[in-house]
């Protein structure tokens, strides 16, 4: 709900932004155009006003003024008759508002007569001539200029006026007798100009508004279309929502394109798959927001590191795909990209770096399908991960995991969340008494197509990825809950849970274990964590700390498949280990194989000397069990005792076993003979 409101708001914002952009783009030329038009209009109006004023002044000079003068130059002085006539002409013109001031100047420019509206009479002290502009013109010119009437010599500007100077000629032949200066009111012309300007402004505003409305509509329509196209494109080709990179479906199309593009050694290309090591750990520790931020950084770095038409894609989770065309040295090109990705970044304010593993394969012209190339690149990536080589090129020998397994692993996340995984429990008995002391939880996959799959089919692959950590968490939770149910029916037994190297070194592993115990309401003493020597050796320091914390929490740790690895005994002796589990390679058939028996004896003695419990697994025959017991081994596990079984079967098995014990232990004694040989202290 909040997300859709958010999306709507973002959409409105983006439309408003485009509108503003388009609006500004159109507004600037319209304003410039308007300013130009107004300037042009004012200039035209002004010159038209001046022309009209010139004509009016000329008419006045020729029809009203000149006929009143006797033809002598004005410098010779005006007769009183002339003055009287001029005063009448001026008073008439001023009275009907056509003229503001009328004055006569002699040939030398001195004012001979002046009449204006402000005084309503002849001015006592004649004002100066209209200004340089007017008088500077040649004698025959009728000059007009815009000015202000001097308000009766007060120094303040009077009303706006057009000053026109008309040369006065008289006599025959006509000669210049002086100049007539007429000040006409500018207000009527100004009113005209203002009216035209107002009309122009209105038209411009209307026009601009119309353009903006059209633009607005166009922007909304275009924006809608762009969004529809973008979402259609996303839906059609599929872009990853988090990084905006092409997703797996689109990437496959690029791989197909590369397959058709490649020709022999002329045009080469590689397909690469990059996976971030320990990303899940980071995601869980720092939170999903930081995980997303990191993926965004990786996506941007990869995008910056390639050039078109090379392609980078997010295949899902922390996996990225690359199609690089014609790199001379693919290894070097990928090393450069891997270095870019693993450079330190700031995520959620913290410096952080991730190490990628990259697998790649050369695209060979049309021989291998895009699908197969992708699988091969993934196989190479898993090889790079398990061999810690960062980058690996696909080689047929790498097919440790068949194509079928590759497909299986992609189904595992779904299997985990949809209840396809199950646990089977294999009992461990006290070698001497035959009592069931513990069970080992062993994972199975009830595959809808392939049936019940043993862990060997999917665990090795899962262990190369973060999936194993989800699996461990699930097994731990399930096993403890199951034991809690058994305890409720009066059979409290220990459960041994296998934990891979990847899970055991997690910073929150101990917390995960104690949380699961609390949720199942089981004491820590009912849980045994089985780890292999190799798991301890991948990160000995971290492993030591985890083992110490587990011991402090009261959880027993067992070293699985002991005898196979090369753990230094010094290292082992200093770890808080409760149990050694002799590798079944030394147990199965030990009754008849002296070498195996010797090794088993050594491990049992070693464990006891270090105060550890020793378990023999792989007890396949009664003779094996006898041999195990004779050597003083504490616990035994194997097909001879019981096969792994589902929880329901285990519950029945336990109660059958108990009733046998209660009825005198005859049946139990048949499979578990009484202890003979060396007596070992009870260690369970
Ligand atoms: P493991 O921990 O050594 O487990 C014992 C394996 O030996 C089991 O195989 C069990 O079925 C088998 N086994 C039991 N008795 C005998 C016997 O008398 N003779 C022989 N030859 N084999 C016997 P399974 O269940 O196929 O498991 C194989 C491996 O898968 C396990 O070896 C363990 O390393 C791993 N695994 C199983 N479950 C889990 C799990 O939940 N988490 C992890 N991380 N690993 C698991
Ligand atoms: Ca085990
Ligand atoms: Ca084992």
XYZ file of C-alpha atoms and ligand atoms in Angstrom:
732
model
C 0.000 0.000 0.000
C 2.688 2.456 1.121
C 4.817 1.275 -1.747
C 2.114 1.984 -4.342
C 1.513 5.485 -2.891
C 5.215 6.002 -3.058
C 5.308 4.859 -6.664
C 2.395 7.164 -7.556
C 4.148 10.098 -5.918
C 7.371 9.337 -7.766
C 5.451 9.183 -11.050
C 3.753 12.549 -10.395
C 7.142 14.017 -9.512
C 8.658 12.796 -12.728
C 5.753 14.184 -14.826
C 6.023 17.521 -13.025
C 9.747 17.560 -13.690
C 9.307 16.930 -17.409
C 6.597 19.597 -17.544
C 8.873 22.096 -15.874
C 11.705 21.271 -18.250
C 9.536 21.540 -21.360
C 7.890 24.713 -19.936
C 11.247 26.392 -19.350
C 12.504 25.397 -22.764
C 9.489 27.013 -24.417
C 9.214 29.978 -22.003
C 12.649 31.412 -22.759
C 12.130 31.901 -26.540
C 8.569 33.152 -25.963
C 9.759 35.773 -23.475
C 12.579 36.848 -25.828
C 10.159 37.027 -28.746
C 7.684 39.069 -26.633
C 10.419 41.472 -25.540
C 11.525 41.927 -29.164
C 7.940 42.554 -30.312
C 7.286 45.070 -27.540
C 10.516 46.914 -28.293
C 9.686 46.968 -31.999
C 6.139 48.087 -31.299
C 7.305 50.896 -29.062
C 9.814 52.079 -31.635
C 7.140 51.994 -34.392
C 4.565 53.732 -32.196
C 7.071 56.364 -31.247
C 8.090 57.144 -34.829
C 4.451 57.123 -35.888
C 3.617 59.525 -33.041
C 6.478 61.766 -34.036
C 5.399 61.732 -37.716
C 1.831 62.673 -36.765
C 3.135 65.412 -34.487
C 5.316 66.703 -37.343
C 2.341 66.855 -39.720
C 0.180 68.630 -37.107
C 2.919 71.165 -36.386
C 3.528 71.781 -40.122
C -0.163 72.326 -40.659
C -0.305 74.752 -37.749
C 2.742 76.608 -39.096
C 1.426 76.924 -42.610
C -2.266 77.572 -41.966
C -2.346 79.453 -38.659
C 1.056 80.938 -37.814
C 2.684 82.025 -41.096
C -0.402 83.999 -42.273
C -0.174 86.140 -39.071
C 3.396 87.274 -39.776
C 4.327 90.091 -42.089
C 7.345 88.394 -43.690
C 10.142 90.216 -41.959
C 12.738 88.270 -40.061
C 11.671 87.813 -36.462
C 14.997 89.210 -35.239
C 13.747 92.561 -36.367
C 11.068 92.287 -33.703
C 7.350 91.552 -33.915
C 4.727 94.172 -34.293
C 2.047 94.401 -31.588
C -0.471 93.360 -34.230
C 1.578 90.279 -35.007
C 1.886 89.498 -31.312
C -1.829 89.874 -30.745
C -2.653 87.597 -33.654
C -0.091 85.034 -32.510
C -1.495 85.120 -28.975
C -4.973 84.364 -30.329
C -3.741 81.498 -32.492
C -1.728 80.068 -29.555
C -4.558 80.515 -27.047
C -6.968 78.705 -29.382
C -4.607 75.794 -29.961
C -3.714 75.503 -26.267
C -7.322 75.863 -25.178
C -8.577 72.911 -27.238
C -5.677 70.791 -25.967
C -3.997 70.264 -29.306
C -0.890 72.180 -28.220
C 0.880 72.560 -24.865
C 3.199 75.353 -25.795
C 3.860 77.441 -28.869
C 6.894 79.619 -29.353
C 8.611 81.558 -32.093
C 12.326 81.926 -32.403
C 14.166 84.354 -34.626
C 16.751 83.359 -37.239
C 19.459 83.323 -34.559
C 17.494 81.089 -32.241
C 16.458 83.667 -29.675
C 12.860 83.295 -28.442
C 10.665 86.009 -29.868
C 7.274 84.792 -28.657
C 6.104 82.046 -26.318
C 2.724 80.908 -25.066
C 1.945 77.882 -22.931
C -0.832 76.121 -21.156
C 0.644 76.215 -17.697
C 0.741 79.969 -17.610
C -2.364 80.343 -19.774
C -0.629 83.299 -21.279
C 2.488 84.439 -22.909
C 5.429 83.363 -20.795
C 7.124 86.198 -19.018
C 10.484 84.630 -19.281
C 10.576 82.538 -22.429
C 11.840 78.973 -21.866
C 14.860 77.660 -23.696
C 14.577 75.977 -27.085
C 13.348 72.304 -27.095
C 16.849 70.868 -27.039
C 19.938 70.248 -29.051
C 18.416 67.425 -30.990
C 15.751 69.601 -32.449
C 17.712 72.737 -33.174
C 20.699 70.876 -34.473
C 18.782 69.716 -37.492
C 19.193 71.498 -40.787
C 17.175 74.601 -41.465
C 14.636 72.982 -43.758
C 13.968 70.016 -41.507
C 10.834 69.637 -39.497
C 12.381 68.076 -36.436
C 10.413 66.270 -33.771
C 11.627 64.893 -30.464
C 10.097 63.342 -27.337
C 10.616 65.486 -24.286
C 8.988 66.783 -21.135
C 7.552 70.173 -20.773
C 9.450 72.225 -18.224
C 6.797 73.011 -15.571
C 6.929 76.758 -15.565
C 10.632 77.026 -14.908
C 10.335 75.198 -11.552
C 12.985 72.743 -12.712
C 10.583 69.797 -12.328
C 9.578 67.820 -15.397
C 6.120 68.630 -16.753
C 3.900 66.374 -18.911
C 5.410 64.295 -21.721
C 5.402 66.176 -24.982
C 6.509 65.977 -28.594
C 8.543 69.010 -29.431
C 8.428 69.897 -33.139
C 10.459 72.630 -34.718
C 9.141 73.929 -38.035
C 11.200 76.386 -40.103
C 9.110 79.514 -40.841
C 9.448 81.021 -44.281
C 7.694 84.052 -45.721
C 7.864 86.573 -48.543
C 8.588 86.238 -52.234
C 11.018 84.771 -52.917
C 10.438 82.844 -49.704
C 13.043 83.403 -47.063
C 13.604 82.066 -43.583
C 12.174 84.371 -40.939
C 12.524 82.148 -37.887
C 11.360 78.873 -36.321
C 8.078 77.751 -34.844
C 8.437 75.411 -31.836
C 5.252 73.533 -31.055
C 4.958 71.273 -27.991
C 2.193 68.762 -28.608
C 0.825 66.524 -25.851
C 2.351 63.023 -26.041
C -0.436 61.459 -23.916
C -2.754 60.504 -26.839
C 0.114 58.719 -28.643
C 1.250 57.097 -25.365
C -2.295 55.899 -24.729
C -2.343 54.368 -28.196
C 0.996 52.647 -27.601
C -0.138 51.426 -24.178
C -3.359 50.022 -25.632
C -1.478 48.226 -28.395
C 1.090 46.975 -25.881
C -1.641 45.685 -23.590
C -3.261 43.847 -26.487
C 0.085 42.406 -27.459
C 0.809 41.272 -23.889
C -2.600 39.657 -23.672
C -2.135 37.881 -27.000
C 1.335 36.714 -25.986
C 0.117 35.461 -22.616
C -2.776 33.607 -24.242
C -0.453 32.124 -26.800
C 2.043 31.080 -24.160
C -0.702 29.556 -22.057
C -1.990 27.612 -25.052
C 1.517 26.367 -25.836
C 2.065 25.359 -22.198
C -1.243 23.514 -22.042
C -0.390 21.667 -25.268
C 3.052 20.914 -23.876
C 1.606 19.727 -20.596
C -0.737 17.359 -22.379
C 2.106 16.193 -24.620
C 4.388 15.681 -21.606
C 1.788 13.627 -19.745
C 1.047 11.534 -22.834
C 4.738 11.021 -23.640
C 5.581 10.230 -20.024
C 2.782 7.644 -19.882
C 3.911 6.102 -23.120
C 7.532 6.047 -21.995
C 6.531 4.317 -18.762
C 4.335 1.802 -20.510
C 7.145 1.083 -22.965
C 9.689 0.791 -20.163
C 7.546 -1.565 -18.126
C 6.620 -3.574 -21.205
C 10.288 -3.800 -22.036
C 11.103 -4.826 -18.461
C 8.395 -7.424 -18.524
C 9.409 -8.692 -21.936
C 13.128 -8.847 -21.495
C 13.372 -8.740 -17.725
C 15.599 -6.263 -15.980
C 16.725 -6.940 -12.472
C 14.776 -4.635 -10.173
C 17.585 -4.094 -7.680
C 20.501 -3.333 -10.005
C 18.723 -2.466 -13.266
C 20.995 -4.965 -15.000
C 19.624 -7.534 -17.438
C 18.371 -10.582 -15.594
C 19.059 -14.223 -16.368
C 16.464 -14.452 -19.175
C 17.844 -11.458 -21.038
C 21.393 -12.573 -20.359
C 20.660 -15.904 -22.039
C 19.674 -13.966 -25.165
C 23.026 -12.159 -25.081
C 24.806 -15.498 -24.724
C 22.846 -16.819 -27.722
C 23.852 -13.724 -29.679
C 27.484 -14.294 -28.766
C 27.201 -17.874 -29.983
C 26.074 -16.719 -33.443
C 28.530 -13.811 -33.518
C 31.687 -15.808 -32.813
C 33.698 -16.980 -35.852
C 36.789 -19.154 -35.367
C 39.726 -17.163 -34.028
C 38.666 -13.958 -35.771
C 35.823 -13.192 -33.413
C 36.052 -14.667 -29.966
C 33.968 -14.242 -26.846
C 33.710 -15.631 -23.337
C 30.807 -16.267 -21.023
C 31.623 -15.816 -17.350
C 29.754 -16.337 -14.096
C 30.839 -14.416 -11.017
C 29.707 -15.341 -7.512
C 30.546 -13.415 -4.342
C 32.132 -15.475 -1.595
C 30.462 -15.357 1.793
C 27.826 -12.899 0.634
C 25.125 -14.620 2.653
C 27.205 -14.178 5.770
C 27.516 -10.451 5.088
C 23.837 -10.193 4.304
C 22.868 -11.888 7.549
C 25.337 -9.994 9.691
C 24.852 -6.509 8.270
C 21.230 -6.762 7.197
C 19.517 -6.981 3.831
C 19.668 -3.245 3.154
C 23.468 -3.383 3.316
C 23.460 -6.551 1.217
C 21.402 -4.772 -1.443
C 23.684 -1.756 -1.286
C 26.697 -3.991 -1.808
C 25.079 -5.718 -4.793
C 24.371 -2.271 -6.261
C 28.023 -1.294 -5.844
C 29.203 -4.523 -7.467
C 26.761 -3.981 -10.361
C 28.006 -0.426 -10.922
C 31.646 -1.479 -10.760
C 31.125 -4.278 -13.265
C 29.182 -1.953 -15.573
C 31.976 0.609 -15.363
C 34.523 -2.108 -16.051
C 33.109 -3.242 -19.377
C 32.573 -1.582 -22.738
C 29.631 -2.089 -25.069
C 28.737 -4.511 -26.600
C 30.042 -6.492 -23.619
C 27.257 -7.349 -21.204
C 26.965 -7.664 -17.462
C 23.883 -9.171 -15.852
C 22.610 -10.122 -12.426
C 21.688 -13.772 -12.659
C 20.134 -13.789 -9.198
C 21.284 -13.596 -5.576
C 24.954 -12.748 -5.521
C 25.638 -14.187 -8.963
C 26.548 -12.022 -11.964
C 26.953 -13.033 -15.603
C 29.308 -11.534 -18.180
C 29.636 -11.826 -21.942
C 32.942 -10.338 -23.076
C 33.699 -10.149 -26.778
C 37.207 -10.862 -28.018
C 39.330 -10.354 -24.937
C 42.919 -11.151 -25.951
C 43.564 -12.483 -22.499
C 40.279 -13.497 -20.804
C 42.036 -14.366 -17.574
C 43.585 -10.897 -17.351
C 40.282 -9.203 -18.268
C 38.424 -11.113 -15.569
C 41.213 -10.572 -13.035
C 40.818 -6.827 -13.609
C 37.036 -7.029 -13.112
C 37.418 -9.219 -10.018
C 39.883 -6.699 -8.581
C 37.406 -3.866 -9.228
C 34.677 -5.819 -7.469
C 36.782 -6.758 -4.467
C 38.118 -3.236 -3.874
C 36.990 -1.884 -0.515
C 33.607 -0.187 -0.525
C 31.643 1.729 2.055
C 28.436 -0.052 2.903
C 26.127 1.386 5.540
C 28.982 3.624 6.652
C 31.358 0.691 7.127
C 34.347 -0.269 4.969
C 33.732 -3.659 3.417
C 35.092 -5.894 0.704
C 33.900 -9.056 -0.979
C 35.927 -11.637 -2.823
C 34.413 -12.965 -6.042
C 34.965 -16.342 -7.686
C 34.716 -16.367 -11.468
C 34.300 -19.249 -13.868
C 34.397 -18.756 -17.595
C 34.200 -20.621 -20.861
C 35.230 -19.728 -24.401
C 32.292 -19.452 -26.779
C 32.907 -21.737 -29.737
C 31.066 -20.872 -32.948
C 27.663 -22.401 -32.799
C 28.868 -25.760 -31.528
C 27.699 -25.467 -27.962
C 24.317 -24.114 -26.897
C 23.938 -21.042 -24.739
C 22.442 -23.250 -22.032
C 25.469 -25.541 -21.971
C 27.888 -22.600 -21.992
C 26.161 -21.194 -18.926
C 26.377 -24.528 -17.151
C 30.046 -24.862 -18.030
C 30.786 -21.344 -16.764
C 28.998 -22.256 -13.513
C 30.966 -25.493 -13.189
C 34.164 -23.475 -13.643
C 32.938 -20.976 -11.045
C 32.357 -23.761 -8.503
C 35.826 -25.087 -9.284
C 37.296 -21.598 -8.714
C 35.469 -21.451 -5.396
C 36.506 -24.819 -4.083
C 40.101 -24.452 -5.319
C 40.299 -20.834 -4.088
C 41.743 -19.709 -7.418
C 39.438 -16.669 -7.914
C 39.260 -17.332 -11.670
C 38.977 -20.642 -13.480
C 38.456 -21.534 -17.113
C 36.111 -24.402 -17.797
C 37.735 -27.770 -18.466
C 35.975 -31.088 -18.982
C 37.765 -32.551 -15.920
C 35.874 -30.076 -13.789
C 32.635 -31.942 -14.291
C 32.794 -33.279 -10.760
C 29.202 -32.301 -10.620
C 27.229 -33.605 -13.551
C 24.763 -31.455 -15.419
C 21.993 -33.229 -13.526
C 23.520 -32.155 -10.219
C 23.797 -28.599 -11.487
C 20.124 -28.641 -12.190
C 19.366 -30.224 -8.836
C 21.156 -27.516 -6.947
C 19.040 -24.828 -8.548
C 15.990 -26.609 -7.115
C 17.398 -26.837 -3.595
C 16.181 -23.442 -2.323
C 12.644 -24.397 -3.265
C 13.089 -27.827 -1.679
C 14.190 -26.155 1.553
C 11.183 -23.908 1.741
C 8.628 -26.439 0.566
C 9.353 -29.256 2.999
C 11.021 -31.660 0.543
C 13.966 -32.183 2.866
C 13.758 -34.731 5.661
C 16.002 -36.065 8.381
C 16.753 -39.732 8.979
C 18.246 -40.786 12.279
C 20.846 -43.505 12.771
C 21.193 -44.845 16.317
C 24.483 -45.005 18.193
C 24.703 -47.634 20.915
C 26.917 -48.066 23.935
C 29.389 -50.683 22.716
C 29.220 -52.569 25.989
C 25.581 -52.441 27.043
C 23.936 -52.024 23.656
C 21.746 -49.196 24.980
C 20.843 -46.513 22.484
C 22.632 -43.396 23.593
C 22.381 -41.068 20.613
C 21.294 -40.714 16.998
C 23.024 -39.041 14.067
C 20.793 -36.788 11.980
C 21.320 -37.439 8.268
C 19.625 -35.296 5.672
C 17.567 -36.686 2.768
C 15.782 -35.035 -0.117
C 12.352 -36.364 -1.043
C 12.606 -35.212 -4.631
C 9.253 -35.142 -6.468
C 10.858 -36.609 -9.624
C 14.030 -38.394 -8.542
C 12.700 -39.920 -5.322
C 14.680 -40.090 -2.076
C 18.100 -38.550 -2.688
C 21.076 -39.247 -0.368
C 23.085 -36.226 0.809
C 25.953 -37.193 -1.483
C 23.809 -36.104 -4.443
C 23.325 -32.521 -3.365
C 25.535 -31.641 -0.396
C 28.879 -31.354 -2.221
C 27.300 -28.795 -4.552
C 25.449 -27.012 -1.775
C 28.693 -26.753 0.156
C 30.137 -24.593 -2.597
C 27.460 -21.984 -2.058
C 25.609 -20.167 0.669
C 22.890 -22.798 0.420
C 24.713 -25.040 2.853
C 24.204 -22.457 5.572
C 20.458 -22.456 5.072
C 20.560 -26.229 5.056
C 22.564 -26.399 8.304
C 20.128 -24.028 9.982
C 17.208 -26.132 8.824
C 18.798 -29.428 9.972
C 19.660 -27.989 13.378
C 16.170 -26.675 13.932
C 14.459 -29.855 12.713
C 16.735 -32.276 14.604
C 16.312 -30.442 17.915
C 12.539 -30.193 17.524
C 12.376 -33.932 16.722
C 14.465 -34.775 19.793
C 12.244 -32.582 21.883
C 9.239 -34.660 20.710
C 11.044 -37.901 21.545
C 11.968 -36.575 24.993
C 8.337 -35.742 25.595
C 7.609 -39.476 25.092
C 10.155 -40.415 27.700
C 13.171 -41.165 25.530
C 15.750 -38.394 25.956
C 18.663 -39.152 23.655
C 21.457 -37.054 22.178
C 21.389 -35.967 18.580
C 24.484 -35.510 16.451
C 24.215 -32.849 13.735
C 26.717 -32.603 10.897
C 27.971 -29.076 10.274
C 29.997 -28.031 7.243
C 33.057 -25.831 7.329
C 31.172 -22.873 5.902
C 28.607 -22.908 8.671
C 30.927 -23.561 11.566
C 33.049 -20.474 10.928
C 30.048 -18.148 10.786
C 30.288 -15.401 13.363
C 26.791 -16.125 14.579
C 27.019 -19.910 14.527
C 27.060 -20.374 18.319
C 24.166 -17.969 18.660
C 22.288 -19.931 16.009
C 22.874 -23.156 17.981
C 21.848 -21.753 21.360
C 18.774 -20.093 19.831
C 17.707 -23.396 18.256
C 18.189 -25.194 21.598
C 16.091 -22.598 23.366
C 13.323 -22.819 20.776
C 13.268 -26.623 21.055
C 13.481 -26.379 24.856
C 16.333 -28.909 25.006
C 19.415 -28.858 27.230
C 22.731 -28.241 25.419
C 23.955 -31.635 26.610
C 21.536 -33.321 24.191
C 23.290 -31.892 21.151
C 26.529 -32.978 19.517
C 27.985 -30.951 16.662
C 29.965 -33.068 14.208
C 32.667 -31.304 12.251
C 35.365 -32.811 10.070
C 39.071 -32.215 10.511
C 39.146 -30.456 7.157
C 36.412 -28.082 8.279
C 38.566 -27.110 11.259
C 41.603 -26.605 9.084
C 39.984 -24.123 6.661
C 40.157 -21.469 9.381
C 41.848 -22.952 12.503
C 41.759 -19.784 14.593
C 38.098 -19.077 13.943
C 37.279 -22.782 14.458
C 39.047 -22.782 17.825
C 37.024 -19.813 19.002
C 33.739 -21.393 17.862
C 34.587 -24.696 19.546
C 35.443 -22.911 22.774
C 32.170 -20.998 22.740
C 30.229 -24.195 22.029
C 31.966 -25.948 24.929
C 31.118 -23.015 27.174
C 27.498 -23.289 26.121
C 27.599 -26.992 27.086
C 27.391 -28.351 23.521
C 29.648 -31.328 22.721
C 31.788 -31.286 19.608
C 32.721 -34.444 17.744
C 35.468 -34.763 15.129
C 33.883 -36.683 12.259
C 35.730 -39.037 9.895
C 38.732 -38.905 12.194
C 41.899 -40.447 10.812
C 41.418 -39.232 7.275
C 42.731 -35.712 7.684
C 46.102 -34.411 8.654
C 45.221 -32.482 11.764
C 48.201 -31.771 13.932
C 47.744 -33.674 17.152
C 49.109 -30.688 19.058
C 46.357 -28.480 17.654
C 43.694 -31.100 18.337
C 44.798 -31.776 21.909
C 44.290 -28.117 22.774
C 40.755 -27.923 21.449
C 37.704 -28.525 23.660
C 36.645 -31.678 21.813
C 34.340 -34.180 23.514
C 34.318 -36.979 20.943
C 36.314 -38.608 18.149
C 34.485 -40.503 15.444
C 36.775 -43.044 13.805
C 36.394 -42.870 10.057
C 34.384 -45.833 8.836
C 37.197 -46.722 6.414
C 39.050 -48.057 9.480
C 36.007 -49.667 11.105
C 34.209 -51.577 8.361
C 35.943 -54.933 8.094
C 38.385 -54.277 10.917
C 37.661 -57.681 12.425
C 39.586 -59.252 9.564
C 41.943 -56.409 8.590
C 44.833 -55.984 10.986
C 45.927 -52.623 9.569
C 42.466 -51.103 10.053
C 42.274 -52.591 13.496
C 45.672 -51.151 14.428
C 44.612 -47.694 13.260
C 41.279 -47.969 15.095
C 43.097 -49.006 18.262
C 45.452 -46.032 17.980
C 42.557 -43.593 17.529
C 40.668 -45.092 20.464
C 43.722 -44.848 22.699
C 44.460 -41.337 21.548
C 40.895 -40.230 22.273
C 40.834 -41.837 25.692
C 44.203 -40.373 26.584
C 42.810 -36.949 25.759
C 39.657 -37.740 27.809
C 37.485 -37.942 24.731
C 34.637 -40.282 23.900
C 35.284 -42.478 20.862
C 32.633 -43.573 18.369
C 33.131 -46.231 15.712
C 30.926 -45.699 12.656
C 30.491 -48.095 9.743
C 29.944 -51.161 11.926
C 28.571 -53.481 9.273
C 28.904 -56.894 10.885
C 28.688 -58.589 14.258
C 32.420 -59.248 13.979
C 33.050 -55.523 13.495
C 30.997 -54.776 16.591
C 32.899 -57.379 18.602
C 36.197 -55.902 17.475
C 35.037 -52.380 18.318
C 33.960 -53.445 21.772
C 37.149 -55.409 22.363
C 39.186 -52.299 21.637
C 37.236 -50.429 24.329
C 35.429 -48.093 21.951
C 32.600 -46.247 23.705
C 29.907 -46.032 21.050
C 29.117 -47.909 17.857
C 27.087 -46.944 14.811
C 26.519 -48.792 11.579
C 24.222 -50.830 9.353
C 24.729 -53.859 11.586
C 23.141 -51.980 14.470
C 20.540 -49.977 12.564
C 20.130 -48.132 9.295
C 19.213 -44.450 9.289
C 15.418 -44.167 9.679
C 12.668 -41.595 9.706
C 11.495 -40.122 13.018
C 8.412 -42.354 13.259
C 10.480 -45.487 12.714
C 13.018 -44.260 15.249
C 10.323 -43.791 17.895
C 9.130 -47.383 17.318
C 12.713 -48.638 17.268
C 13.401 -46.938 20.595
C 10.334 -48.338 22.325
C 10.966 -51.844 20.936
C 14.530 -51.580 22.194
C 13.375 -50.417 25.608
C 10.855 -53.238 26.006
C 13.563 -55.722 25.013
C 15.820 -54.274 27.701
C 12.969 -54.458 30.227
C 12.161 -58.075 29.310
C 15.600 -59.223 30.322
C 17.690 -57.901 27.449
C 17.627 -61.243 25.618
C 16.976 -59.817 22.173
C 19.317 -56.915 22.710
C 21.950 -59.318 23.885
C 21.593 -61.226 20.650
C 22.746 -58.236 18.623
C 24.841 -56.581 21.310
C 26.830 -59.166 23.199
C 27.981 -58.313 26.720
C 31.240 -56.487 27.057
C 34.376 -58.563 27.039
C 38.037 -57.600 26.931
C 39.487 -54.377 28.173
C 37.224 -52.328 30.346
C 37.009 -48.709 29.416
C 35.482 -45.994 31.585
C 31.893 -45.137 30.644
C 32.015 -41.961 28.604
C 28.546 -41.199 27.466
P 28.858 -39.100 7.729
O 28.742 -37.954 8.639
O 30.106 -39.861 7.778
O 27.562 -39.925 7.961
C 27.554 -41.295 8.001
C 27.224 -41.869 6.687
O 27.518 -43.232 6.683
C 25.739 -41.782 6.373
O 25.591 -41.672 4.982
C 25.243 -43.148 6.796
O 24.035 -43.509 6.146
C 26.361 -43.980 6.355
N 26.425 -45.235 7.122
C 25.837 -45.540 8.281
N 26.145 -46.796 8.679
C 26.955 -47.285 7.726
C 27.594 -48.534 7.542
O 27.500 -49.455 8.354
N 28.349 -48.688 6.437
C 28.473 -47.702 5.513
N 29.238 -47.919 4.452
N 27.885 -46.507 5.645
C 27.130 -46.333 6.754
P 24.716 -40.581 4.389
O 23.500 -40.442 5.176
O 24.631 -40.866 2.947
O 25.564 -39.286 4.628
C 26.714 -39.100 3.936
C 27.398 -37.897 4.432
O 26.626 -36.736 4.172
C 27.579 -37.861 5.907
O 28.662 -38.619 6.232
C 27.790 -36.435 6.181
O 29.126 -36.066 5.932
C 26.911 -35.813 5.162
N 25.677 -35.376 5.775
C 24.572 -36.090 5.996
N 23.638 -35.341 6.579
C 24.169 -34.115 6.717
C 23.711 -32.883 7.252
O 22.606 -32.762 7.749
N 24.553 -31.814 7.205
C 25.810 -31.915 6.694
N 26.564 -30.850 6.688
N 26.266 -33.056 6.192
C 25.468 -34.148 6.210
Ca 28.703 -37.472 10.586
Ca 31.491 -39.877 9.428
